[in-house]
Short mmCIF file of C-alpha atoms and ligand atoms in Angstrom, two decimals:
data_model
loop_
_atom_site.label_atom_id
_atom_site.label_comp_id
_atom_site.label_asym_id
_atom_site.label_seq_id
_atom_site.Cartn_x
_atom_site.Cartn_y
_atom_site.Cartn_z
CA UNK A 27 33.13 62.65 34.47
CA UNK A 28 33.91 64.70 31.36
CA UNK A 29 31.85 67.88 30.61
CA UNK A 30 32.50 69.39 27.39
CA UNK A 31 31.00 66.35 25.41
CA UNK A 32 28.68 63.59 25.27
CA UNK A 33 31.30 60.96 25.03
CA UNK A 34 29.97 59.18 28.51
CA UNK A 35 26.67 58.37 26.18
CA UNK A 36 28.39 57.04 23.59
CA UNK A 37 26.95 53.63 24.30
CA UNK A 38 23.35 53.28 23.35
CA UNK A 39 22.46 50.52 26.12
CA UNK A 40 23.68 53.33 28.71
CA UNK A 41 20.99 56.18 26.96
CA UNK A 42 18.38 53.41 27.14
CA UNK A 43 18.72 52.65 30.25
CA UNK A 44 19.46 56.66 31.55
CA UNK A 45 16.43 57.39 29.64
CA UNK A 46 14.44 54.44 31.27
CA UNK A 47 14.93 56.16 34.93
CA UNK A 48 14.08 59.18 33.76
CA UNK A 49 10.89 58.14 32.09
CA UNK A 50 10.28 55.49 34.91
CA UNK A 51 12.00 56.09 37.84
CA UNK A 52 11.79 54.93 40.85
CA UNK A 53 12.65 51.52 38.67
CA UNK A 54 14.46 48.31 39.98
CA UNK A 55 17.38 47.22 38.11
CA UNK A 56 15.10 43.65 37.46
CA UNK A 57 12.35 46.11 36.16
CA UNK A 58 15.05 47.92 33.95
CA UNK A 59 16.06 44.69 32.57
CA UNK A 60 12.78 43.56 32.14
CA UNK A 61 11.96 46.75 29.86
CA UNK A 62 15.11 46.84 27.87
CA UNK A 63 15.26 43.11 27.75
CA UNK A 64 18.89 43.66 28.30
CA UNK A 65 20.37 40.82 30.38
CA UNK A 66 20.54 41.73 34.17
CA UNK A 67 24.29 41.97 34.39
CA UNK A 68 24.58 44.48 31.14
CA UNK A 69 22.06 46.35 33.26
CA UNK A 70 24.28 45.69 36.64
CA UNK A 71 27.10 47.19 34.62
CA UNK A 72 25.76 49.61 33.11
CA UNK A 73 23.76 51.16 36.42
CA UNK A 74 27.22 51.21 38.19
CA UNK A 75 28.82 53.47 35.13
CA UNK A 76 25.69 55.72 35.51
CA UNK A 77 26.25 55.71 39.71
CA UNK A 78 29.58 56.54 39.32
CA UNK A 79 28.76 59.45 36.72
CA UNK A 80 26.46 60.47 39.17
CA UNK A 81 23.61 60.74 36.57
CA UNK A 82 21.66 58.14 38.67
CA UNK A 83 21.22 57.55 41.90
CA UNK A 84 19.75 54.95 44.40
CA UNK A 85 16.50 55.81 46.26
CA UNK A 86 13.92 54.25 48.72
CA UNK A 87 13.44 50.43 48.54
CA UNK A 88 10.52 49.62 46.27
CA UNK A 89 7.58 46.75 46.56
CA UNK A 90 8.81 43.49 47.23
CA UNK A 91 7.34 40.69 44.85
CA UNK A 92 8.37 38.30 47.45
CA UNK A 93 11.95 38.36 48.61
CA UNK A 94 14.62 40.96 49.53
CA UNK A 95 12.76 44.97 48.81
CA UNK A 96 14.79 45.79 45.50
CA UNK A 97 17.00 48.89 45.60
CA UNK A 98 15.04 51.58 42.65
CA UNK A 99 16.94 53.92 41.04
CA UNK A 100 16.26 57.44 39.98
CA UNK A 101 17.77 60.24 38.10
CA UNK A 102 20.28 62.76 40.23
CA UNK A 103 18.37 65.71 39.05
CA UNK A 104 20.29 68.13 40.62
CA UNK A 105 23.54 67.04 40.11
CA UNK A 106 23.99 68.96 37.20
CA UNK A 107 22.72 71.54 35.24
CA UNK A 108 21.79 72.38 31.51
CA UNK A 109 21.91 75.96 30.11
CA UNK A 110 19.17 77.42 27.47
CA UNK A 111 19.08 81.02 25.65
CA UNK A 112 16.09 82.06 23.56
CA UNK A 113 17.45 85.18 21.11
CA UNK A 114 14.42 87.20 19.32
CA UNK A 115 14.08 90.35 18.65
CA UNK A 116 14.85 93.08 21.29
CA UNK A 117 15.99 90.70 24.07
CA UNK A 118 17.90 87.81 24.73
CA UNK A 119 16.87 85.54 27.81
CA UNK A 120 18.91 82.27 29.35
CA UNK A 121 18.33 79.81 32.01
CA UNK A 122 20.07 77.00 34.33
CA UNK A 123 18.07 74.27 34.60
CA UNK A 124 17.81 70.44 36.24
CA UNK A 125 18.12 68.17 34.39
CA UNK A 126 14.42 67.34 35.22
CA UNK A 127 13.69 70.61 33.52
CA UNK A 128 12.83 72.59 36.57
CA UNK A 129 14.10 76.21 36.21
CA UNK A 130 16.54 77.60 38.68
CA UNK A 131 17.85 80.72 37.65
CA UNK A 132 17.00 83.07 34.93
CA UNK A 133 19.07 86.12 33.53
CA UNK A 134 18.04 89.04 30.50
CA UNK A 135 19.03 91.29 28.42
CA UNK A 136 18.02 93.97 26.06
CA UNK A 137 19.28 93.57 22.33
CA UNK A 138 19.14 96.95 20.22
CA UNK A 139 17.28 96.38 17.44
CA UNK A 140 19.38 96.84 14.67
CA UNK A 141 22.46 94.87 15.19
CA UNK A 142 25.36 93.40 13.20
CA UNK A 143 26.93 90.06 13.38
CA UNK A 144 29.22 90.24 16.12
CA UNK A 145 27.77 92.48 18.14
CA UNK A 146 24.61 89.26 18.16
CA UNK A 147 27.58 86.97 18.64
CA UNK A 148 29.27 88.93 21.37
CA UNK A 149 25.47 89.52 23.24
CA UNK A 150 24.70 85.40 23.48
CA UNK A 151 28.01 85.02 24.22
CA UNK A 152 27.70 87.38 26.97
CA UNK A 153 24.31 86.03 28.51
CA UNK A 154 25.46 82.33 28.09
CA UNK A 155 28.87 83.18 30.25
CA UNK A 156 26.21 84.71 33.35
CA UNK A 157 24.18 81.70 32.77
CA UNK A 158 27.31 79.88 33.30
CA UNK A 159 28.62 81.88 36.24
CA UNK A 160 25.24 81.40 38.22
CA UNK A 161 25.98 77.86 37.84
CA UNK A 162 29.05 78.06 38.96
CA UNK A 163 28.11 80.01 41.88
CA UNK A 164 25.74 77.05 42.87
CA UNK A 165 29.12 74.77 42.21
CA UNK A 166 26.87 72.69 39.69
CA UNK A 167 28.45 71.64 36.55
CA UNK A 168 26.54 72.30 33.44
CA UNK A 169 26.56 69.66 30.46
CA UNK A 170 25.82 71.90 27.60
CA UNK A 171 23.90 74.60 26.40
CA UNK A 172 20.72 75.25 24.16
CA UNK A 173 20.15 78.12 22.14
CA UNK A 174 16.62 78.80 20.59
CA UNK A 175 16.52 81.88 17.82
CA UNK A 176 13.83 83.40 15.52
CA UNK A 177 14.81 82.60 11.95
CA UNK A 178 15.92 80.10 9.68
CA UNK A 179 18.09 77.59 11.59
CA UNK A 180 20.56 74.54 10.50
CA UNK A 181 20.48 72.46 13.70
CA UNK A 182 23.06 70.19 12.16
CA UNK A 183 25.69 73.00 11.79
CA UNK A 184 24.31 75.08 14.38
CA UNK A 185 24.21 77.87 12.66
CA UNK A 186 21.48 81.12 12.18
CA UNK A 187 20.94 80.81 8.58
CA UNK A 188 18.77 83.62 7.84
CA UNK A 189 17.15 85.99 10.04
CA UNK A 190 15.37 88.47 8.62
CA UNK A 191 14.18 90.44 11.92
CA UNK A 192 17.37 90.22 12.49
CA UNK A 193 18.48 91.31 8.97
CA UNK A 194 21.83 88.54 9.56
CA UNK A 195 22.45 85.51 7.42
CA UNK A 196 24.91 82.85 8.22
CA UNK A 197 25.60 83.28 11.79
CA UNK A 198 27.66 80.39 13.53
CA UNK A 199 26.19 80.06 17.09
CA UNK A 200 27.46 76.96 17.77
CA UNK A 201 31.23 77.53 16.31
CA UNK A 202 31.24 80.88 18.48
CA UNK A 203 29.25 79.66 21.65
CA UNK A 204 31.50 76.47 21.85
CA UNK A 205 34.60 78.32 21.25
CA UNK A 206 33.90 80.71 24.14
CA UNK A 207 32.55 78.26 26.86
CA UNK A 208 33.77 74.93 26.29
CA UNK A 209 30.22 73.20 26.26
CA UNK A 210 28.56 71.30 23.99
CA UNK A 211 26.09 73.65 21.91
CA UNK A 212 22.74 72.62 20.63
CA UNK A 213 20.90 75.66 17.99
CA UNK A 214 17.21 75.20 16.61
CA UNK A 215 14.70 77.69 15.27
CA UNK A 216 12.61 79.18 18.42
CA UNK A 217 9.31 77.56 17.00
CA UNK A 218 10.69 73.79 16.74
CA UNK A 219 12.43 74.81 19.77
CA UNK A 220 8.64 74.68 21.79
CA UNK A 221 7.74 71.59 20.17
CA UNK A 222 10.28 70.20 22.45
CA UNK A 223 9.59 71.79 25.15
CA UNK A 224 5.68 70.43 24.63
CA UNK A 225 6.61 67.18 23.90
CA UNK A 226 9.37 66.89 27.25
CA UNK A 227 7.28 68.80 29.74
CA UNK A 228 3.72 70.37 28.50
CA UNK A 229 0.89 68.85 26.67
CA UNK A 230 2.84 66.71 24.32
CA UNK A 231 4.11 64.78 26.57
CA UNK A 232 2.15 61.61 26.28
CA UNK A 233 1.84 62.33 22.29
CA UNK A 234 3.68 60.72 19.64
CA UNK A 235 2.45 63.31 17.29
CA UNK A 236 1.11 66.59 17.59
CA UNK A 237 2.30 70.16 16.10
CA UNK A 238 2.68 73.41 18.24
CA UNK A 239 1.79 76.64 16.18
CA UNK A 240 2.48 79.84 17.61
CA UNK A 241 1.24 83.23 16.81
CA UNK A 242 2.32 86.93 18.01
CA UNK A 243 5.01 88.81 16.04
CA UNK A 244 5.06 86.25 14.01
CA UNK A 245 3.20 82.80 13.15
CA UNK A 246 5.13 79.66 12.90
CA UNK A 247 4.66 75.79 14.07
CA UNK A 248 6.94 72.82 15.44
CA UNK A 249 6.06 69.23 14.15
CA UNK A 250 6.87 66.16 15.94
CA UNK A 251 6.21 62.81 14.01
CA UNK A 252 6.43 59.71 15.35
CA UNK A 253 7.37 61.40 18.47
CA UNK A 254 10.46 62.67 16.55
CA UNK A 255 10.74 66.82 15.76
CA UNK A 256 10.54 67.24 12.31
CA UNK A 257 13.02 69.04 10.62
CA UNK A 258 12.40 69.00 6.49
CA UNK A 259 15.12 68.71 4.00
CA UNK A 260 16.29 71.88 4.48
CA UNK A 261 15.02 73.10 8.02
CA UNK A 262 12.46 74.95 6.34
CA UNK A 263 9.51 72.80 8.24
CA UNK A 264 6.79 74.02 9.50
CA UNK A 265 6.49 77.89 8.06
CA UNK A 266 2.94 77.86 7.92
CA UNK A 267 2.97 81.56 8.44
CA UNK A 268 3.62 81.96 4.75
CA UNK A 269 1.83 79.62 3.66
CA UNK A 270 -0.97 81.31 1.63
CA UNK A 271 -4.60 81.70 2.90
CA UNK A 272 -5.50 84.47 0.48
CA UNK A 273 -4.36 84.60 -2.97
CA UNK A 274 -3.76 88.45 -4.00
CA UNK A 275 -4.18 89.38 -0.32
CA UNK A 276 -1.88 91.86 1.28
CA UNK A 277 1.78 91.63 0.71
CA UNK A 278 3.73 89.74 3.66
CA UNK A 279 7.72 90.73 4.13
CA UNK A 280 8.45 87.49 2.91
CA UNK A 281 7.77 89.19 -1.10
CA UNK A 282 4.66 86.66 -1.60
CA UNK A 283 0.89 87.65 -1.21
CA UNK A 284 -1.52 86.54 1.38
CA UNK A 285 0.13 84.65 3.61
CA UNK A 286 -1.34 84.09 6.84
CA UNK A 287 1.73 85.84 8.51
CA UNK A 288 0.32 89.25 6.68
CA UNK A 289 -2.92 88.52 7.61
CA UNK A 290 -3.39 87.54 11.37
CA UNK A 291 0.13 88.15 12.92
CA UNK A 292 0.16 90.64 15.68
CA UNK A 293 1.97 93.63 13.02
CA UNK A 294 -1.00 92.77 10.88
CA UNK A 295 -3.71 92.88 12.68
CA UNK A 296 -2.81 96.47 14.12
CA UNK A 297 -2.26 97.66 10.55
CA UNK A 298 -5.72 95.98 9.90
CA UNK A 299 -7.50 98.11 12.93
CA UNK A 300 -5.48 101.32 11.44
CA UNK A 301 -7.09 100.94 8.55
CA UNK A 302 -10.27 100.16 10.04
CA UNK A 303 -10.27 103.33 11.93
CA UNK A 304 -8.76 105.33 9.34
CA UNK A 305 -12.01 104.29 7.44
CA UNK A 306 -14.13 105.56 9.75
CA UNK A 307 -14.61 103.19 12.44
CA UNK A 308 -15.42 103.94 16.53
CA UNK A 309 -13.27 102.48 18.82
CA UNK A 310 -11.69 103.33 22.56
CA UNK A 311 -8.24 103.24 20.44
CA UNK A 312 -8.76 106.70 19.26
CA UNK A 313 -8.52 107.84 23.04
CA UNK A 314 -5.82 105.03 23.53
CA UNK A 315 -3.38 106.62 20.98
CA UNK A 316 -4.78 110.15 21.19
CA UNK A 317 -5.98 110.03 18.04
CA UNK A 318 -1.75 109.33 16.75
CA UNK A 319 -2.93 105.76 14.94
CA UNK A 320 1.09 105.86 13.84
CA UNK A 321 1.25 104.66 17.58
CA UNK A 322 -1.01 102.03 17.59
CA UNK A 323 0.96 98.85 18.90
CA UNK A 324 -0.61 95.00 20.28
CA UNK A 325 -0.94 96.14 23.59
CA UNK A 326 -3.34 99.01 22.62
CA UNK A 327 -5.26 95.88 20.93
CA UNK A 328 -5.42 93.95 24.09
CA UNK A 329 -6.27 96.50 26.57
CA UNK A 330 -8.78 97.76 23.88
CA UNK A 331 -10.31 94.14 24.06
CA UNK A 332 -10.63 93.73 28.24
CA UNK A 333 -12.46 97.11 27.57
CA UNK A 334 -15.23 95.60 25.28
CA UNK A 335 -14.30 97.26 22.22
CA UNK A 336 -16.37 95.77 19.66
CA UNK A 337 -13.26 96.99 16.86
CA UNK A 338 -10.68 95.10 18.53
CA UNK A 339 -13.42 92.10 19.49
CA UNK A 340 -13.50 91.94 15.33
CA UNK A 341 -9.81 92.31 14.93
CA UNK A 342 -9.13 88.97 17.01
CA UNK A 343 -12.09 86.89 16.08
CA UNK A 344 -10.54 88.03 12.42
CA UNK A 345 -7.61 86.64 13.87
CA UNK A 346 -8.98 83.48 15.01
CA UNK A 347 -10.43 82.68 11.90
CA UNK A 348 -7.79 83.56 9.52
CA UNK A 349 -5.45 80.82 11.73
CA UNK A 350 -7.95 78.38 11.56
CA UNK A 351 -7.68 78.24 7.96
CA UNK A 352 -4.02 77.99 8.43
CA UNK A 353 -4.52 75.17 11.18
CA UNK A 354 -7.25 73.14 9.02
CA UNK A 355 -4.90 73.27 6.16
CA UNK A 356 -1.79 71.59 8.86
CA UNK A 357 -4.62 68.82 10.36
CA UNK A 358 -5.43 67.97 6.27
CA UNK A 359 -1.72 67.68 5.58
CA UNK A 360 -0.78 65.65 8.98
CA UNK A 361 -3.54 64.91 10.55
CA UNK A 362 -1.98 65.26 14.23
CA UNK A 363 -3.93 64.48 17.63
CA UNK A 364 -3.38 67.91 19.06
CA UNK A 365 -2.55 71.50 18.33
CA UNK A 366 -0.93 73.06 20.97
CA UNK A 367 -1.42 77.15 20.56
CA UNK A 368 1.53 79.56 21.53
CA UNK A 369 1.98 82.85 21.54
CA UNK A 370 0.59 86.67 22.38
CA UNK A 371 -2.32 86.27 20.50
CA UNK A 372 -3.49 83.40 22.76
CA UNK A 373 -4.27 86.12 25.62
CA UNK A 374 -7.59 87.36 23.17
CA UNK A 375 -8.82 83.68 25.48
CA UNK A 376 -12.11 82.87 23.77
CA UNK A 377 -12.37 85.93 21.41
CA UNK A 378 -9.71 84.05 19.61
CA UNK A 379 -10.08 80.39 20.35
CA UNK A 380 -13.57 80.12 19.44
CA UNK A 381 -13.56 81.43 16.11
CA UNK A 382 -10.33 79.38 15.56
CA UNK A 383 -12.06 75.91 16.45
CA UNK A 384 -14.95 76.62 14.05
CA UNK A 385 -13.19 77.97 11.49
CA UNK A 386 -11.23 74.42 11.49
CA UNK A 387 -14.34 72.57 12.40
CA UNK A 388 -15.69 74.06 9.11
CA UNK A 389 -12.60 73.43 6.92
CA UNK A 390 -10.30 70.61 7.87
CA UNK A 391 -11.81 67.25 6.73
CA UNK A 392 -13.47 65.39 9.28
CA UNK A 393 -11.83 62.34 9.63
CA UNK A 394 -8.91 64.29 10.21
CA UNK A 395 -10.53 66.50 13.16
CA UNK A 396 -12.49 64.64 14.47
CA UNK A 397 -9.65 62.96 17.21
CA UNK A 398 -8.36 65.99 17.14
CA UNK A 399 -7.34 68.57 20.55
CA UNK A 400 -7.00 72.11 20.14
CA UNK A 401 -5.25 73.69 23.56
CA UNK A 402 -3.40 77.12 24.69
CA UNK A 403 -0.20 76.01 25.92
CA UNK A 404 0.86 75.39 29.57
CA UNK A 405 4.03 77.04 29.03
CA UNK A 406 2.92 79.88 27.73
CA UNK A 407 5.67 82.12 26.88
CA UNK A 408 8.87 80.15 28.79
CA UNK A 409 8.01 77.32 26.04
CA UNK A 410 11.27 78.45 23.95
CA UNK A 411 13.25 78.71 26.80
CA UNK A 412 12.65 75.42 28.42
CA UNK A 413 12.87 73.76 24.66
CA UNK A 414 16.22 75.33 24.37
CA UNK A 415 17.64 73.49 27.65
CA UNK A 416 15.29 70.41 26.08
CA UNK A 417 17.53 70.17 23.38
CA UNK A 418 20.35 69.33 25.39
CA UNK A 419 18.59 67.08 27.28
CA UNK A 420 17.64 65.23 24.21
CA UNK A 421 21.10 64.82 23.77
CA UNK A 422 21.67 63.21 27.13
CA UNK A 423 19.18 61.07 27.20
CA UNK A 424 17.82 60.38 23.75
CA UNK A 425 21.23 61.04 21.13
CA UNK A 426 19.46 58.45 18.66
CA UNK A 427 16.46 61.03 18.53
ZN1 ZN B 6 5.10 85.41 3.76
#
């Protein structure tokens, strides 16, 4: 079998049929053709390419329905491995996975903060190759690698359009990553990135459409429609972080006012206790920092909360509400079955969540709501990681997605 492409799928009866173990395995070849209505020797055929690939393999005998016990088929999970990276700011992280999804080794590393072009280029490339060396260590060949990064993102090229934590623009992950380990690349914005990850292994799973927003450092979401991510024109989807919640409110990097990013993202809402304090207010904080506010940071925040601190209590039910505006105004627009909630903000629990929920109970229409889930994530914060790996399984076992 040939690494270093997808040409082995090139068929669409074999990705049907891969993808129909994986979804339903242990199956019989009768049940497979049954499903696909594909005629039992296509399927015959077809199996026997995917046995000798070793992407399938036969299991235990199954129920009888009266004869001979039919032979089921599963998928060799462990016969090869997929490779994700998740880039933000400050640190890159990677991981080999099966291609069930199940982590099996993870690497790090630190980025500096301010970095150019190819020094980026030169850091994934560094963290994919000890991916890839783990890997090889295990003697498991991979079948491609996934990279999730902050930012603007053309999945098509697979390149970094603009990132402005970053401060880079126009950065060619795929060209470079492809170049240096001869492995199919996959790229996608972090965000979109766990709406895959959701919709492969969390609570999307059974949901043909749902979004996944997620707030910390910054506040994004990932739609999937129709059980398909969705993109927009330009790749520009889902930025409900500047979307505005507040005309003539503060000013957000982004050079627009009041966008929800500038109101309830974690940089924001410890510029809104500064102030707060500055003002006047009591809070444990002053002891936290030593009375420095200058070092104020989101873990000050948290702690402040586990200690009862009525401030930071404020700050995050604040929080909550200002992202159920921006989650009522998503449910009015789409009108999704579930919201799946991401990121550091999600560890204010209840202080956030509750505030959130009524906020949107009070101002997303009701027939839009009212079928409507709002969870933290299962993932919790290895959600861009596993949907970078996700990506490449997509392309495995669902190319026509
Ligand atoms: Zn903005």
């Amino acid at each position: 079998m040939q690494t270093g492409s997808f040409q082995w799928m090139k068929s669409l009866n074999k990705s049907t049929i891969l993808n129909m173990v994986r979804v339903h395995g242990p199956i019989s070849r009768a049940e497979i053709a049954k499903l696909t209505k594909l005629t039992p020797p296509t399927v015959t055929n077809i199996v026997n390419e995917l046995l000798q690939d070793g992407l399938i393999v036969e299991s235990n005998l199954g129920e009888s329905t009266g004869g001979r016990k039919p032979i089921m088929l599963r998928i060799n999970a462990s016969r090869f491995y997929v490779i994700g990276v998740y880039a933000r700011l400050g640190r890159l992280d990677a991981a080999v996975a099966h291609l069930d999804g199940k982590m099996v080794h993870q690497c790090a590393q630190e980025l500096p903060l301010q970095m150019d072009q190819t020094a980026f280029i030169k850091a994934l490339q560094a963290i994919a190759k000890e991916a890839l060396a783990m890997a090889e260590a295990d003697g498991q060949p991979v079948l491609g690698i996934g990279v999730g990064v902050r930012g603007l993102v053309n999945p098509r090229l697979g390149e970094l359009v603009f990132a402005p934590h970053f401060n880079l623009k126009h950065v060619p992950i795929k060209t470079m990553l492809e170049e240096t380990c001869q492995l199919p690349v996959e790229v996608e914005n972090d965000v979109r990135a766990m709406a895959l990850a959701e919709s492969w292994f969390g609570q999307g799973k059974e949901l043909d459409n749902f979004i996944t927003v997620y707030a910390g450092a910054g506040i994004g979401s990932g739609i999937i429609l129709k059980n398909e991510l969705y993109q927009g024109v330009s790749y520009g989807a889902g930025e409900i972080g500047h979307t505005t919640i507040d005309i003539g409110g503060p000013l957000c990097w982004c050079g627009n006012k009041g966008c929800l990013e500038a109101h309830a993202s974690t940089p924001a809402l410890v510029k809104r206790a500064r102030n707060m304090m500055e003002g006047g207010r009591k809070s444990v904080l002053h002891e936290m920092v030593q009375g420095k506010l200058s070092q104020l940071t989101e873990e000050h925040l948290f702690a402040a909360l586990k200690q009862g601190d009525e401030l930071a209590r404020e700050i995050f039910i604040y929080a909550g509400e200002c992202l159920g505006i921006g989650l009522a105004n998503l449910i009015n627009i789409f009108n999704p079955l579930r919201i799946i909630v991401n990121g550091s903000l999600t560890r204010a629990g209840a202080n956030l969540m509750e505030p959130l929920s009524h906020t949107v109970k009070k101002h997303a229409l009701s027939s839009s709501a009212n079928n409507l889930s709002i969870t933290v994530s299962d993932l919790g914060n290895r959600a861009a990681l596993i949907g970078a790996y996700t990506q490449v399984l997509r392309k495995i076992f669902a190319p026509g997605a």
